Tab-separated table of C-alpha atoms and ligand atoms in Angstrom:
chain	number	residue	atom	x	y	z
F	11	MET	CA	18.062	-36.067	-2.028
F	12	GLN	CA	14.887	-34.386	-3.310
F	13	THR	CA	14.570	-33.526	-7.009
F	14	ILE	CA	12.839	-30.287	-7.945
F	15	LEU	CA	11.533	-29.500	-11.428
F	16	VAL	CA	11.962	-25.765	-12.032
F	17	THR	CA	9.885	-24.450	-14.948
F	18	GLY	CA	11.311	-21.196	-16.308
F	19	GLY	CA	14.553	-21.986	-14.482
F	20	ALA	CA	16.717	-19.967	-16.892
F	21	GLY	CA	14.826	-16.728	-16.180
F	22	TYR	CA	15.578	-13.946	-13.712
F	23	ILE	CA	14.004	-15.478	-10.603
F	24	GLY	CA	14.381	-19.088	-11.802
F	25	SER	CA	18.171	-18.849	-12.214
F	26	HIS	CA	18.513	-17.491	-8.669
F	27	ALA	CA	16.278	-20.320	-7.442
F	28	CYS	CA	18.547	-22.862	-9.168
F	29	VAL	CA	21.573	-21.488	-7.283
F	30	GLU	CA	19.888	-21.636	-3.873
F	31	LEU	CA	18.349	-25.075	-4.517
F	32	LEU	CA	21.653	-26.586	-5.674
F	33	GLN	CA	23.490	-25.041	-2.721
F	34	ALA	CA	20.837	-26.395	-0.348
F	35	GLY	CA	21.471	-29.931	-1.667
F	36	PHE	CA	18.520	-30.421	-4.034
F	37	LYS	CA	18.833	-32.038	-7.448
F	38	VAL	CA	17.488	-29.547	-9.990
F	39	VAL	CA	15.800	-30.235	-13.331
F	40	VAL	CA	15.016	-27.184	-15.485
F	41	VAL	CA	12.474	-26.908	-18.282
F	42	ASP	CA	12.620	-23.664	-20.252
F	43	ASN	CA	11.864	-22.678	-23.853
F	44	PHE	CA	14.230	-19.660	-23.668
F	45	SER	CA	11.476	-17.342	-24.926
F	46	ASN	CA	12.666	-14.723	-22.402
F	47	SER	CA	16.081	-15.995	-21.295
F	48	LYS	CA	19.377	-17.401	-22.529
F	49	PRO	CA	21.144	-20.713	-21.829
F	50	GLU	CA	24.098	-18.644	-20.572
F	51	SER	CA	22.227	-17.965	-17.295
F	52	LEU	CA	22.473	-21.687	-16.480
F	53	VAL	CA	26.172	-21.733	-17.410
F	54	ARG	CA	26.600	-18.982	-14.794
F	55	VAL	CA	24.578	-21.009	-12.262
F	56	GLN	CA	27.100	-23.807	-12.799
F	57	LYS	CA	30.016	-21.373	-12.340
F	58	ILE	CA	28.592	-20.072	-9.048
F	59	THR	CA	27.689	-23.437	-7.523
F	60	GLY	CA	30.037	-25.920	-9.211
F	61	LEU	CA	26.879	-27.958	-9.860
F	62	SER	CA	24.676	-28.276	-12.944
F	63	PRO	CA	20.923	-28.443	-13.222
F	64	THR	CA	19.667	-30.991	-15.779
F	65	LEU	CA	18.265	-28.921	-18.646
F	66	TYR	CA	15.342	-29.742	-20.940
F	67	GLN	CA	14.724	-27.125	-23.619
F	68	ALA	CA	10.974	-27.463	-24.043
F	69	ASP	CA	7.727	-25.543	-23.852
F	70	ILE	CA	5.482	-26.287	-20.876
F	71	ARG	CA	2.554	-26.441	-23.324
F	72	ASP	CA	4.177	-29.536	-24.896
F	73	LYS	CA	2.463	-32.293	-22.917
F	74	GLN	CA	4.566	-35.113	-24.373
F	75	ALA	CA	7.801	-33.318	-23.503
F	76	LEU	CA	6.629	-32.858	-19.907
F	77	SER	CA	5.446	-36.475	-19.605
F	78	ASP	CA	8.847	-37.641	-20.843
F	79	ILE	CA	10.591	-35.531	-18.193
F	80	PHE	CA	8.376	-36.908	-15.406
F	81	ALA	CA	8.995	-40.459	-16.698
F	82	LYS	CA	12.765	-39.984	-16.774
F	83	GLU	CA	13.387	-37.902	-13.653
F	84	ASN	CA	12.221	-38.785	-10.188
F	85	ILE	CA	10.542	-35.434	-9.436
F	86	ASP	CA	9.397	-34.703	-5.859
F	87	ALA	CA	8.045	-31.181	-6.357
F	88	VAL	CA	7.642	-28.511	-9.037
F	89	ILE	CA	8.444	-24.808	-8.740
F	90	HIS	CA	6.517	-23.164	-11.550
F	91	PHE	CA	8.071	-19.887	-12.764
F	92	ALA	CA	7.513	-20.283	-16.530
F	93	GLY	CA	5.215	-17.652	-17.984
F	94	LEU	CA	5.026	-14.209	-19.537
F	95	LYS	CA	5.147	-11.195	-17.223
F	96	SER	CA	4.849	-7.844	-19.014
F	97	VAL	CA	1.671	-5.956	-18.103
F	98	GLY	CA	1.786	-3.727	-21.220
F	99	GLU	CA	2.342	-6.652	-23.589
F	100	SER	CA	-0.508	-8.569	-21.929
F	101	CYS	CA	-2.893	-5.707	-22.783
F	102	SER	CA	-1.905	-5.708	-26.477
F	103	ASP	CA	-1.613	-9.513	-26.820
F	104	PRO	CA	-3.925	-11.088	-24.221
F	105	LEU	CA	-4.351	-14.399	-26.097
F	106	ASN	CA	-0.622	-15.068	-25.927
F	107	TYR	CA	-0.680	-14.364	-22.170
F	108	TYR	CA	-3.642	-16.625	-21.431
F	109	ASN	CA	-2.156	-19.314	-23.689
F	110	ASN	CA	1.308	-19.296	-22.069
F	111	ASN	CA	0.260	-18.682	-18.491
F	112	VAL	CA	-3.158	-20.318	-18.050
F	113	TYR	CA	-3.080	-23.048	-20.715
F	114	GLY	CA	0.620	-23.730	-19.990
F	115	THR	CA	-0.196	-24.270	-16.318
F	116	LEU	CA	-3.107	-26.596	-17.213
F	117	VAL	CA	-0.808	-28.765	-19.311
F	118	LEU	CA	1.747	-28.847	-16.494
F	119	LEU	CA	-0.961	-29.826	-13.976
F	120	GLU	CA	-2.176	-32.651	-16.218
F	121	ALA	CA	1.351	-33.995	-16.628
F	122	MET	CA	1.912	-33.741	-12.863
F	123	ASN	CA	-1.390	-35.487	-12.139
F	124	GLU	CA	-0.558	-38.356	-14.483
F	125	ALA	CA	2.890	-38.735	-12.929
F	126	ASN	CA	1.336	-38.494	-9.443
F	127	VAL	CA	3.633	-35.566	-8.571
F	128	LYS	CA	1.325	-33.293	-6.599
F	129	ASN	CA	3.628	-30.865	-4.788
F	130	LEU	CA	3.593	-27.428	-6.420
F	131	ILE	CA	5.034	-23.990	-5.606
F	132	PHE	CA	3.493	-21.370	-7.910
F	133	SER	CA	4.798	-17.856	-8.773
F	134	SER	CA	1.869	-15.599	-8.132
F	135	SER	CA	1.993	-11.845	-7.705
F	136	ALA	CA	0.776	-9.011	-5.496
F	137	THR	CA	-1.034	-7.886	-8.620
F	138	VAL	CA	-3.834	-10.389	-7.761
F	139	TYR	CA	-5.034	-8.090	-4.941
F	140	LYS	CA	-7.945	-5.789	-5.664
F	141	GLU	CA	-7.038	-2.101	-5.395
F	142	SER	CA	-7.653	-0.889	-1.888
F	143	THR	CA	-7.268	2.212	0.256
F	144	ILE	CA	-5.413	0.037	2.743
F	145	ASN	CA	-1.875	-0.092	1.395
F	146	GLN	CA	-0.574	-3.076	3.332
F	147	TYR	CA	-1.927	-6.287	1.776
F	148	ALA	CA	-2.664	-9.465	3.732
F	149	GLU	CA	-3.497	-12.817	2.123
F	150	ASP	CA	-7.201	-12.670	3.005
F	151	PHE	CA	-7.761	-9.336	1.219
F	152	PRO	CA	-10.218	-9.249	-1.718
F	153	LEU	CA	-8.761	-10.352	-5.055
F	154	GLY	CA	-9.207	-8.747	-8.475
F	155	SER	CA	-6.923	-7.624	-11.273
F	156	ILE	CA	-7.048	-4.776	-13.765
F	157	ASN	CA	-4.995	-6.231	-16.644
F	158	PRO	CA	-4.694	-9.551	-18.537
F	159	TYR	CA	-1.338	-10.452	-16.934
F	160	GLY	CA	-2.797	-10.047	-13.450
F	161	ARG	CA	-5.971	-11.875	-14.446
F	162	SER	CA	-3.913	-14.791	-15.809
F	163	LYS	CA	-2.267	-15.124	-12.366
F	164	LEU	CA	-5.621	-14.868	-10.618
F	165	MET	CA	-7.187	-17.483	-12.932
F	166	ILE	CA	-4.325	-19.872	-12.198
F	167	GLU	CA	-4.779	-19.309	-8.452
F	168	GLU	CA	-8.507	-20.118	-8.819
F	169	ILE	CA	-7.739	-23.270	-10.850
F	170	LEU	CA	-5.278	-24.415	-8.202
F	171	ARG	CA	-7.804	-23.828	-5.403
F	172	ASP	CA	-10.372	-25.902	-7.354
F	173	VAL	CA	-7.868	-28.710	-7.910
F	174	SER	CA	-7.141	-28.814	-4.191
F	175	THR	CA	-10.862	-28.746	-3.267
F	176	ALA	CA	-11.527	-31.668	-5.637
F	177	ASP	CA	-9.099	-33.784	-3.601
F	178	LYS	CA	-11.432	-33.552	-0.615
F	179	ILE	CA	-14.450	-34.592	-2.693
F	180	ASN	CA	-12.544	-37.489	-4.259
F	181	GLN	CA	-10.737	-38.400	-1.030
F	182	SER	CA	-7.532	-38.675	-3.065
F	183	ALA	CA	-4.843	-40.940	-1.704
F	184	THR	CA	-2.155	-38.438	-2.742
F	185	PRO	CA	-3.631	-34.971	-2.226
F	186	TRP	CA	-2.273	-31.852	-3.912
F	187	LYS	CA	-0.022	-29.671	-1.767
F	188	ILE	CA	0.043	-26.246	-3.392
F	189	VAL	CA	1.770	-23.063	-2.259
F	190	LEU	CA	0.844	-19.801	-3.996
F	191	LEU	CA	3.624	-17.272	-3.445
F	192	ARG	CA	2.515	-13.698	-4.065
F	193	TYR	CA	5.643	-11.727	-4.903
F	194	PHE	CA	5.866	-8.000	-4.287
F	195	ASN	CA	8.666	-6.258	-6.290
F	196	PRO	CA	11.703	-8.528	-6.762
F	197	ILE	CA	14.927	-6.619	-7.508
F	198	GLY	CA	18.680	-7.095	-7.081
F	199	ALA	CA	20.884	-9.959	-8.124
F	200	HIS	CA	23.101	-12.710	-6.762
F	201	GLU	CA	25.973	-11.126	-4.824
F	202	SER	CA	28.525	-12.687	-7.230
F	203	GLY	CA	27.276	-10.294	-9.944
F	204	MET	CA	27.152	-13.253	-12.341
F	205	ILE	CA	23.381	-13.647	-12.702
F	206	GLY	CA	20.687	-10.975	-12.707
F	207	GLU	CA	17.752	-9.467	-14.532
F	208	ASP	CA	18.305	-9.203	-18.303
F	209	PRO	CA	15.224	-7.529	-19.772
F	210	ASN	CA	14.608	-7.489	-23.515
F	211	GLY	CA	14.589	-3.989	-25.029
F	212	ILE	CA	13.739	-0.951	-22.921
F	213	PRO	CA	12.792	-2.018	-19.389
F	214	ASN	CA	9.391	-1.171	-17.915
F	215	ASN	CA	10.252	-1.850	-14.290
F	216	LEU	CA	11.977	0.748	-12.143
F	217	LEU	CA	15.216	-0.958	-11.134
F	218	PRO	CA	16.481	-2.144	-14.512
F	219	TYR	CA	15.638	1.309	-15.865
F	220	VAL	CA	17.584	3.076	-13.095
F	221	SER	CA	20.600	0.760	-13.631
F	222	GLN	CA	20.616	1.369	-17.374
F	223	VAL	CA	20.488	5.146	-16.871
F	224	ALA	CA	23.353	4.919	-14.367
F	225	ILE	CA	25.505	2.954	-16.825
F	226	GLY	CA	24.693	5.332	-19.686
F	227	LYS	CA	22.597	3.006	-21.868
F	228	LEU	CA	19.494	5.134	-21.327
F	229	ALA	CA	19.528	8.927	-21.088
F	230	GLN	CA	16.973	9.745	-18.415
F	231	LEU	CA	14.540	8.096	-16.044
F	232	SER	CA	10.958	9.360	-16.005
F	233	VAL	CA	9.488	9.339	-12.510
F	234	TRP	CA	5.850	8.534	-13.185
F	235	GLY	CA	4.065	11.093	-11.010
F	236	ASP	CA	5.022	13.099	-7.912
F	237	ASP	CA	1.473	13.977	-6.843
F	238	TYR	CA	0.445	10.706	-5.172
F	239	PRO	CA	-0.749	10.791	-1.553
F	240	THR	CA	2.592	9.359	-0.342
F	241	ARG	CA	5.352	10.872	1.828
F	242	ASP	CA	7.149	12.518	-1.132
F	243	GLY	CA	4.428	12.240	-3.802
F	244	THR	CA	6.068	9.357	-5.731
F	245	GLY	CA	4.837	5.747	-5.830
F	246	VAL	CA	5.709	3.444	-2.922
F	247	ARG	CA	6.451	-0.287	-3.403
F	248	ASP	CA	7.726	-3.225	-1.391
F	249	TYR	CA	11.048	-4.094	-3.055
F	250	ILE	CA	12.427	-7.511	-2.115
F	251	HIS	CA	15.889	-8.952	-2.817
F	252	VAL	CA	15.579	-11.777	-5.359
F	253	VAL	CA	17.753	-14.062	-3.203
F	254	ASP	CA	15.469	-13.553	-0.183
F	255	LEU	CA	12.528	-14.243	-2.503
F	256	VAL	CA	13.884	-17.567	-3.794
F	257	LYS	CA	14.783	-18.653	-0.264
F	258	GLY	CA	11.051	-18.334	0.435
F	259	HIS	CA	10.508	-21.088	-2.158
F	260	ILE	CA	12.838	-23.460	-0.325
F	261	LYS	CA	10.983	-22.711	2.922
F	262	ALA	CA	7.753	-23.469	1.051
F	263	ILE	CA	9.104	-26.873	-0.053
F	264	ASP	CA	10.035	-27.617	3.569
F	265	ALA	CA	6.542	-26.578	4.700
F	266	LEU	CA	4.887	-29.223	2.485
F	267	ASP	CA	5.853	-31.744	5.192
F	268	ALA	CA	4.354	-29.605	7.976
F	269	GLU	CA	1.000	-30.016	9.714
F	270	GLN	CA	-0.914	-27.454	7.617
F	271	PHE	CA	-0.226	-29.417	4.403
F	272	LYS	CA	-0.473	-32.929	5.857
F	273	ASN	CA	-3.853	-33.733	4.280
F	274	GLY	CA	-3.312	-31.549	1.211
F	275	ALA	CA	-4.032	-27.824	0.889
F	276	CYS	CA	-3.699	-24.811	-1.381
F	277	LYS	CA	-2.425	-21.796	0.566
F	278	ALA	CA	-1.256	-18.315	-0.439
F	279	TYR	CA	1.631	-16.426	1.176
F	280	ASN	CA	2.946	-12.928	0.560
F	281	LEU	CA	6.660	-12.651	-0.132
F	282	GLY	CA	7.631	-9.070	0.663
F	283	THR	CA	9.623	-7.201	3.300
F	284	GLY	CA	6.652	-5.341	4.787
F	285	THR	CA	8.348	-1.986	4.120
F	286	GLY	CA	7.669	0.368	1.232
F	287	TYR	CA	10.098	2.755	-0.480
F	288	SER	CA	9.236	5.617	-2.809
F	289	VAL	CA	10.717	6.118	-6.278
F	290	LEU	CA	12.766	9.088	-5.015
F	291	GLU	CA	14.036	7.043	-2.063
F	292	ILE	CA	15.154	4.356	-4.514
F	293	ILE	CA	16.977	6.913	-6.676
F	294	ASN	CA	18.677	8.570	-3.679
F	295	THR	CA	19.734	5.267	-2.125
F	296	PHE	CA	20.998	3.974	-5.488
F	297	GLU	CA	23.141	7.125	-5.894
F	298	LYS	CA	24.481	6.758	-2.331
F	299	VAL	CA	25.318	3.038	-2.652
F	300	THR	CA	26.847	3.169	-6.138
F	301	ALA	CA	28.271	6.705	-6.176
F	302	ARG	CA	26.659	7.087	-9.616
F	303	PRO	CA	24.263	9.901	-10.546
F	304	VAL	CA	20.803	8.963	-11.870
F	305	ASN	CA	19.490	11.530	-14.333
F	306	TYR	CA	15.717	11.804	-13.890
F	307	LYS	CA	12.725	14.040	-14.568
F	308	ILE	CA	9.235	14.123	-13.101
F	309	ALA	CA	6.658	12.946	-15.668
F	310	PRO	CA	2.866	12.368	-15.596
F	311	ARG	CA	1.449	9.308	-13.790
F	312	ARG	CA	1.572	5.937	-15.588
F	313	ALA	CA	-1.875	4.467	-16.287
F	314	GLY	CA	-2.786	1.610	-13.967
F	315	ASP	CA	-0.292	2.503	-11.213
F	316	LEU	CA	-1.159	2.414	-7.517
F	317	ALA	CA	0.052	5.077	-5.082
F	318	GLU	CA	1.313	2.671	-2.458
F	319	CYS	CA	1.479	-1.089	-2.043
F	320	PHE	CA	3.402	-3.232	0.430
F	321	ALA	CA	3.118	-6.656	2.011
F	322	ASN	CA	2.001	-7.923	5.341
F	323	PRO	CA	4.512	-10.808	5.476
F	324	ALA	CA	3.365	-12.146	8.898
F	325	LEU	CA	1.808	-15.358	7.560
F	326	ALA	CA	4.988	-16.406	5.724
F	327	LEU	CA	6.913	-15.869	8.967
F	328	ALA	CA	4.413	-17.829	11.068
F	329	GLU	CA	3.865	-20.789	8.719
F	330	LEU	CA	6.877	-20.917	6.372
F	331	HIS	CA	9.356	-19.618	8.984
F	332	TRP	CA	10.648	-17.235	6.357
F	333	GLN	CA	11.655	-13.605	6.574
F	334	THR	CA	13.848	-11.323	4.495
F	335	GLU	CA	17.490	-10.822	5.488
F	336	LYS	CA	18.723	-8.214	3.007
F	337	ASN	CA	18.101	-4.468	3.104
F	338	LEU	CA	17.643	-1.858	0.379
F	339	ASP	CA	21.385	-1.054	0.235
F	340	ASP	CA	22.093	-4.750	-0.474
F	341	MET	CA	19.420	-4.883	-3.188
F	342	LEU	CA	20.749	-1.813	-5.004
F	343	ALA	CA	24.465	-2.655	-4.597
F	344	ASP	CA	23.825	-6.158	-5.983
F	345	ALA	CA	21.683	-4.843	-8.859
F	346	TRP	CA	24.514	-2.467	-9.760
F	347	ARG	CA	27.237	-5.147	-9.521
F	348	TRP	CA	25.278	-7.283	-12.017
F	349	GLN	CA	24.638	-4.311	-14.342
F	350	SER	CA	28.219	-2.955	-14.278
F	351	ASN	CA	29.824	-6.399	-14.720
F	352	ASN	CA	27.390	-7.281	-17.536
F	353	PRO	CA	26.460	-4.039	-19.342
F	354	ASN	CA	24.795	-6.049	-22.121
F	355	GLY	CA	23.281	-8.720	-19.911
F	356	TYR	CA	24.112	-12.288	-20.978
F	357	GLU	CA	25.111	-11.311	-24.532
D	407	NAD	P1	11.500	-14.316	-16.684
D	407	NAD	O1	10.823	-13.940	-17.939
D	407	NAD	O2	12.896	-13.848	-16.459
D	407	NAD	O3	11.482	-15.912	-16.508
D	407	NAD	C1	10.452	-16.719	-17.019
D	407	NAD	C2	11.113	-17.903	-17.712
D	407	NAD	O4	10.094	-18.777	-18.229
D	407	NAD	C3	11.999	-17.493	-18.896
D	407	NAD	O5	13.234	-18.169	-18.818
D	407	NAD	C4	11.198	-17.948	-20.118
D	407	NAD	O6	12.044	-18.293	-21.205
D	407	NAD	C5	10.436	-19.129	-19.561
D	407	NAD	N1	9.162	-19.422	-20.245
D	407	NAD	C6	8.168	-18.553	-20.554
D	407	NAD	N2	7.144	-19.202	-21.149
D	407	NAD	C7	7.502	-20.506	-21.219
D	407	NAD	C8	6.883	-21.676	-21.737
D	407	NAD	N3	5.670	-21.616	-22.315
D	407	NAD	N4	7.530	-22.864	-21.638
D	407	NAD	C9	8.763	-22.937	-21.067
D	407	NAD	N5	9.403	-21.855	-20.560
D	407	NAD	C10	8.781	-20.669	-20.643
D	407	NAD	O7	10.557	-13.844	-15.475
D	407	NAD	P2	10.852	-13.784	-13.919
D	407	NAD	O8	10.968	-12.355	-13.534
D	407	NAD	O9	11.927	-14.707	-13.563
D	407	NAD	O10	9.463	-14.290	-13.364
D	407	NAD	C11	9.237	-15.647	-13.027
D	407	NAD	C12	7.791	-15.830	-12.617
D	407	NAD	O11	7.499	-14.980	-11.514
D	407	NAD	C13	6.778	-15.482	-13.699
D	407	NAD	O12	5.708	-16.409	-13.655
D	407	NAD	C14	6.294	-14.102	-13.302
D	407	NAD	O13	4.991	-13.848	-13.755
D	407	NAD	C15	6.340	-14.201	-11.788
D	407	NAD	N6	6.468	-12.886	-11.146
D	407	NAD	C16	7.530	-12.087	-11.473
D	407	NAD	C17	7.633	-10.837	-10.886
D	407	NAD	C18	8.789	-9.916	-11.247
D	407	NAD	O14	8.748	-8.741	-10.929
D	407	NAD	N7	9.864	-10.396	-11.881
D	407	NAD	C19	6.682	-10.390	-9.962
D	407	NAD	C20	5.617	-11.254	-9.645
D	407	NAD	C21	5.524	-12.495	-10.246
D	408	UD1	C1	4.731	-3.660	-12.183
D	408	UD1	C2	3.472	-4.279	-12.748
D	408	UD1	C3	3.045	-5.431	-11.842
D	408	UD1	C4	4.183	-6.438	-11.678
D	408	UD1	C5	5.402	-5.690	-11.121
D	408	UD1	C6	6.616	-6.554	-10.944
D	408	UD1	C7	2.332	-2.421	-13.881
D	408	UD1	C8	1.149	-1.507	-13.879
D	408	UD1	N1	2.432	-3.261	-12.844
D	408	UD1	O1	4.414	-3.195	-10.903
D	408	UD1	O2	1.919	-6.092	-12.393
D	408	UD1	O3	3.801	-7.463	-10.771
D	408	UD1	O4	5.736	-4.633	-12.041
D	408	UD1	O5	7.072	-7.013	-12.177
D	408	UD1	O6	3.130	-2.421	-14.804
D	408	UD1	N2	8.395	3.862	-12.088
D	408	UD1	C9	8.852	5.077	-12.542
D	408	UD1	N3	9.548	5.124	-13.711
D	408	UD1	C10	9.814	4.005	-14.458
D	408	UD1	C11	9.354	2.760	-13.980
D	408	UD1	C12	8.638	2.723	-12.803
D	408	UD1	O7	8.631	6.104	-11.901
D	408	UD1	O8	10.440	4.108	-15.531
D	408	UD1	C13	7.668	3.805	-10.817
D	408	UD1	C14	6.255	3.281	-10.923
D	408	UD1	O9	5.352	4.327	-11.184
D	408	UD1	C15	6.051	2.624	-9.553
D	408	UD1	C16	7.460	2.135	-9.178
D	408	UD1	O10	8.360	2.890	-9.973
D	408	UD1	O11	5.655	3.585	-8.613
D	408	UD1	C17	7.684	0.653	-9.451
D	408	UD1	O12	7.340	0.370	-10.799
D	408	UD1	P1	7.559	-1.080	-11.456
D	408	UD1	O13	8.951	-1.523	-11.236
D	408	UD1	O14	7.075	-1.008	-12.866
D	408	UD1	O15	6.645	-2.042	-10.578
D	408	UD1	P2	5.061	-1.952	-10.252
D	408	UD1	O16	4.452	-0.753	-10.863
D	408	UD1	O17	4.897	-2.155	-8.794
């Protein structure tokens, strides 16, 4: 049985990863400092699966804590979700973002290196792609980010590529095997309705905002711009069901044994559906699937937003043998089940 260390395992994506990993027969060890999550998410993971991850409440910047975990647990690979993820907050507090995301990853890499655990799946983001007039992004597109959050992800990608290159120079006996997974827009929740996204305060992202308007916690959704060069003027994104997304991580773990990683490598893969939906399409489909009205108004564009962005997921299909299975109706029905069963999140 393989043991996977999941950093940030109590968070939105991490908790869903714990469920799929446990159900797939992995032993799961979680390290989380609960800066953006609650222990209750892992209680729910146990209720869904009948199995418990081993939990260490610690900060990934605490080198001694990480070394102790690697000494105690027989870790085969690390899935690294821990980090901060709000674009707006990263602009007002960049030092905190670089400290948590970049420095935190450096400490994790040092602890992994010392423990000779060199299999890593990293949560990257579509935000690492440079803005382009071509809306469908492939892995070999130019990179570049316009905010500190995105730059922290890009810096980590660059560090990981350097670490992998150094293996070739040093002819390392155990080379690093690193998978960079570039997520598009994860939404939805586990179909049980027991775990889901539990944002602090007023959400910035579309789906939690829509759900909170539908349940009456927020009065009205602002649609940020209806004058984009898209089919209905509103922004188009590649929304992906969180369960499909985490299954991509399990496929990535499997791929570490495949030919392309045999002698070590650092490779990026898009995790998206390949299909974009507009804000109005999301609202209309949400209303259809949930039979709930979503009160909205058209508002000016949000600074920093792209018109349209969706994945070319062909490489993940070819090399990870992964593709999405759930459609937009599933994503929105599951998001709503989580929201309506847990109007106040995990509280
Ligand atoms: P989340 O905030 O729900 O989960 C992150 C978890 O990491 C939380 O449980 C938090 O408490 C923990 N954490 C943060 N800093 C830590 C530290 N220094 N030490 C230990 N634990 C720490 O976020 P999420 O949506 O689950 O995202 C997971 C990862 O995926 C993040 O790296 C994020 O940047 C990336 N990502 C998310 C999205 C998205 O839309 N949700 C999109 C692209 C990439
Ligand atoms: C945002 C982040 C991105 C991050 C991603 C997933 C910005 C500029 N980008 O991307 O770095 O990787 O989340 O976490 O914040 N919308 C509304 N009204 C709202 C909220 C959103 O109309 O109240 C629209 C947006 O204009 C956009 C779409 O909905 O067209 C999706 O927005 P959002 O969920 O914030 O995701 P992204 O903008 O793709």
